[in-house]
XYZ file of C-alpha atoms in Angstrom:
297
model
C 5.231 13.854 -3.384
C 6.768 11.297 -5.110
C 5.796 10.440 -8.563
C 3.307 7.667 -8.641
C 3.780 3.903 -10.492
C 2.269 4.190 -13.825
C 1.525 1.640 -16.496
C 3.586 3.480 -18.830
C 6.225 3.383 -16.632
C 5.755 -0.168 -15.395
C 5.806 -1.202 -18.781
C 9.044 0.173 -20.061
C 10.928 -1.351 -16.826
C 9.246 -4.686 -17.674
C 10.559 -4.891 -21.173
C 13.666 -3.719 -20.172
C 14.800 -5.826 -17.479
C 12.613 -8.756 -19.553
C 15.602 -8.120 -22.445
C 18.379 -7.921 -19.754
C 17.035 -11.481 -18.749
C 16.156 -13.094 -22.057
C 12.607 -13.181 -20.829
C 9.990 -13.690 -23.505
C 7.695 -11.098 -22.945
C 5.236 -11.631 -25.942
C 1.441 -11.126 -24.607
C 2.596 -9.442 -21.309
C -0.735 -8.592 -20.011
C -1.252 -6.087 -16.527
C -3.154 -7.986 -14.177
C -5.617 -5.487 -11.921
C -4.653 -1.784 -11.580
C -1.520 -0.216 -11.167
C -1.440 0.954 -7.530
C 1.773 0.063 -5.235
C 2.655 -2.556 -7.597
C 2.358 -3.143 -11.404
C 1.706 -6.969 -12.106
C 2.014 -8.424 -14.886
C 1.510 -12.031 -16.327
C 4.565 -13.238 -18.684
C 2.365 -16.043 -20.870
C 5.230 -17.649 -22.792
C 7.408 -17.809 -19.574
C 4.728 -19.268 -17.168
C 6.024 -15.871 -14.879
C 4.332 -13.134 -12.955
C 6.364 -9.843 -12.729
C 5.731 -7.433 -9.689
C 7.227 -3.869 -10.304
C 7.434 -1.215 -7.397
C 9.638 1.509 -6.713
C 12.831 1.174 -5.142
C 11.885 2.793 -2.245
C 9.996 -0.765 -1.318
C 13.107 -2.615 -1.570
C 13.013 -3.564 1.851
C 9.195 -5.106 1.752
C 10.004 -6.478 -1.400
C 13.513 -8.241 -0.111
C 11.333 -9.472 2.612
C 8.728 -10.819 0.594
C 11.322 -12.849 -1.014
C 12.515 -14.267 2.335
C 8.765 -14.769 3.252
C 8.261 -17.089 0.234
C 11.590 -19.147 0.637
C 10.513 -19.833 4.483
C 6.734 -20.528 3.844
C 8.153 -23.284 1.072
C 10.188 -24.929 3.870
C 7.272 -24.918 5.658
C 5.519 -26.641 3.047
C 2.837 -24.100 3.379
C 0.955 -23.656 0.003
C 2.125 -20.114 -1.516
C 3.243 -18.445 -4.359
C 6.939 -19.395 -5.506
C 9.656 -17.199 -6.547
C 11.264 -18.076 -9.895
C 14.468 -20.251 -9.377
C 17.478 -19.176 -11.390
C 16.976 -15.530 -11.440
C 19.283 -13.465 -8.768
C 16.380 -11.455 -7.274
C 14.729 -8.625 -6.899
C 16.234 -6.843 -10.102
C 16.770 -3.245 -9.594
C 16.115 -0.946 -12.605
C 16.222 2.998 -12.595
C 14.729 4.099 -9.294
C 12.338 0.317 -9.381
C 12.659 -2.761 -8.549
C 11.334 -5.944 -9.769
C 10.719 -9.604 -8.867
C 9.232 -12.706 -10.838
C 7.101 -15.728 -9.427
C 5.679 -18.571 -10.877
C 2.518 -18.363 -12.873
C 0.013 -20.572 -10.949
C -2.200 -22.244 -13.911
C -5.875 -21.720 -14.157
C -6.140 -19.909 -10.820
C -9.964 -19.326 -9.735
C -10.721 -17.833 -6.370
C -11.327 -20.065 -3.471
C -13.993 -20.423 -1.430
C -14.478 -18.408 1.852
C -14.324 -21.806 3.604
C -11.080 -22.645 1.707
C -9.873 -19.443 2.406
C -10.555 -19.955 6.611
C -9.145 -23.520 6.484
C -5.709 -21.854 4.806
C -5.824 -19.252 7.421
C -5.980 -21.327 10.307
C -3.104 -23.095 9.010
C -0.973 -20.249 8.310
C -2.161 -18.461 11.847
C -0.627 -21.628 13.596
C 2.781 -21.823 11.538
C 5.660 -21.271 14.620
C 7.161 -18.142 14.640
C 10.109 -17.596 12.118
C 13.741 -16.662 12.954
C 14.009 -12.777 14.158
C 14.517 -10.359 11.663
C 13.201 -12.454 8.930
C 9.777 -10.675 8.428
C 8.980 -8.130 11.220
C 6.159 -6.700 13.044
C 2.753 -6.034 10.824
C 2.134 -2.399 10.604
C -1.778 -1.979 9.950
C -1.163 1.630 9.272
C 1.653 0.957 6.667
C 1.413 3.695 3.882
C -1.884 5.233 5.002
C -0.828 8.865 5.486
C 1.175 8.450 2.097
C -1.912 7.266 0.304
C -3.945 10.178 1.777
C -1.751 12.684 0.748
C -1.634 10.923 -2.552
C -5.473 11.390 -3.027
C -5.424 14.392 -5.500
C -8.539 13.654 -7.227
C -10.593 14.184 -4.317
C -11.572 17.607 -2.748
C -9.081 18.913 0.331
C -11.996 18.665 2.854
C -12.334 14.739 1.834
C -8.466 14.812 2.461
C -8.701 16.273 5.448
C -11.566 14.007 6.629
C -9.543 11.004 5.979
C -6.349 12.342 7.738
C -8.434 13.158 10.709
C -9.871 9.694 10.506
C -6.465 8.277 10.750
C -5.547 9.988 13.858
C -8.660 8.960 15.434
C -8.248 5.470 14.283
C -4.607 5.185 15.712
C -5.509 6.246 18.664
C -8.316 3.664 18.876
C -6.246 1.223 17.791
C -3.512 1.800 20.479
C -6.244 1.158 23.487
C -7.766 -2.223 21.573
C -7.138 -5.485 24.034
C -6.584 -8.473 21.878
C -7.364 -11.921 22.771
C -5.631 -14.071 20.196
C -2.046 -14.496 20.330
C 0.234 -12.799 18.426
C 1.693 -14.851 15.615
C 2.290 -15.393 11.680
C -0.021 -12.785 9.528
C -0.950 -12.553 5.872
C -1.499 -8.686 6.493
C -3.673 -8.224 3.043
C -5.816 -11.611 3.439
C -8.696 -10.304 0.975
C -10.593 -12.948 -1.770
C -8.067 -12.287 -4.927
C -4.980 -13.256 -2.569
C -6.049 -16.764 -1.958
C -6.646 -18.589 -4.859
C -7.249 -22.474 -6.144
C -4.909 -23.809 -8.795
C -6.080 -26.195 -11.691
C -4.806 -29.077 -9.353
C -7.051 -28.114 -6.738
C -4.581 -26.444 -3.982
C -5.437 -23.813 -2.558
C -2.358 -20.937 -2.750
C -1.357 -17.823 -0.824
C -0.697 -14.891 -2.885
C 0.542 -11.449 -2.598
C 3.018 -12.091 0.786
C 4.136 -8.028 1.033
C 2.254 -7.425 4.256
C 3.666 -10.689 5.768
C 4.583 -9.890 9.207
C 4.225 -10.732 13.121
C 1.033 -9.547 14.272
C -2.770 -10.106 15.591
C -4.677 -12.683 13.769
C -7.441 -10.299 13.632
C -6.168 -8.323 11.192
C -6.588 -10.934 8.667
C -10.361 -12.120 10.105
C -11.455 -8.428 9.789
C -11.230 -8.554 6.069
C -14.232 -11.137 5.235
C -15.851 -9.317 7.732
C -15.867 -6.068 6.236
C -16.623 -7.556 2.932
C -19.976 -8.324 4.749
C -20.091 -4.912 6.148
C -19.841 -3.438 2.226
C -21.981 -5.902 0.694
C -19.384 -7.917 -1.115
C -20.413 -10.999 0.894
C -23.881 -12.184 1.925
C -24.298 -13.687 5.640
C -23.754 -17.277 4.125
C -20.714 -16.640 2.597
C -19.150 -15.343 5.671
C -20.610 -17.240 8.189
C -18.865 -20.443 5.485
C -15.733 -18.299 6.321
C -15.803 -18.147 9.888
C -16.886 -21.568 10.685
C -14.246 -22.889 8.590
C -11.711 -20.837 10.764
C -13.329 -21.282 13.951
C -14.050 -18.153 15.042
C -16.158 -15.095 14.378
C -14.515 -11.358 15.188
C -17.652 -10.102 15.626
C -18.179 -11.557 19.186
C -14.859 -9.614 19.884
C -15.545 -5.886 21.063
C -12.394 -4.260 19.281
C -14.155 -5.416 16.382
C -15.722 -2.310 15.163
C -12.351 -0.257 15.784
C -10.511 -2.943 13.812
C -13.346 -2.977 10.976
C -13.149 0.885 10.692
C -9.644 1.040 10.410
C -9.639 -1.608 7.516
C -12.526 0.305 5.925
C -10.381 3.122 5.863
C -7.546 1.548 4.557
C -9.613 0.400 1.585
C -11.002 3.815 1.022
C -7.529 5.387 1.331
C -5.965 3.456 -1.185
C -9.010 3.690 -4.017
C -8.836 7.426 -3.130
C -5.063 7.497 -3.924
C -5.272 6.599 -7.443
C -8.233 9.313 -8.289
C -5.424 11.653 -9.534
C -4.846 9.163 -12.398
C -8.007 7.643 -12.750
C -10.815 10.175 -12.175
C -13.137 7.518 -12.968
C -12.883 6.330 -9.826
C -13.794 9.706 -7.947
C -17.427 8.696 -7.506
C -16.544 5.274 -5.897
C -14.322 7.060 -3.409
C -16.810 9.957 -2.709
C -19.114 7.391 -2.119
C -16.846 5.264 0.256
C -16.055 8.717 2.085
C -19.626 9.191 2.728
C -20.427 6.017 3.981
C -17.479 6.495 6.549
C -18.861 9.644 8.107
C -21.848 8.065 9.262
C -20.841 4.607 10.835
C -25.137 3.864 10.853
C -25.540 4.106 6.938
C -25.647 0.974 4.998
C -22.225 0.449 2.827
C -23.167 -0.727 -0.667
C -19.226 -0.126 -2.318
C -18.301 -1.267 -5.772
C -16.085 -4.080 -6.328
C -13.208 -4.944 -8.598
C -12.218 -0.700 -9.213
């Protein structure tokens, strides 16, 4: 098992790379938990730095290409910092720099619905720009990395993955394939100080089924993070309620497995997350059980 990216390692990488580029890291602040990435705000530079392991270089380079392509389409999304040859490699890690979005606030679900409808209507980019979406990317690795839970719990997640891979292969999608975000959760759609609604975190972008983006708000309703009115605002703005599709249960269960496995992968270095991971696993074992997951972990 490869070593995990930690806050201590990420901070050393940040200071080293910033020093080489003469960037001011005074007041640098870690944004959110460290997972596949460590994300820092550099307030003096109005810049956000994203740090990942160099094994993720293909994904990171694709993210930079996507950002440039979206800019060409005049689609509202985060922009890479100009004037820096990116990505920057350092001691087995890879760093990218993005323009800070001033005073961002979480967009409403109706705004998210409008933005995703716009995204899904974009033309398919040239071959090789972004590649196909893989809804199972890194899922097996996350389960392997979940060292804070029991072997039985990890075995359950692995078995669940096998079952859902088989079920997903049999799905009959009704929407045409196109450009999808790949991780369209609520923190990845923000409104800036000027009122513009912007898309963040482009690393999972791909050509795939729009249903994969639409399942996220529906799952938020399932786990108690949205109420019916909040979800309905999204579905009405987008113009489609994915719950009407007969493949909805499979895709929802797959998204819940991703959310659970991602959290469980952090339990080895963040034991405080073990109770929440176990609560989620318990709810996955009983599909009829009420889900009341804790957000913000």
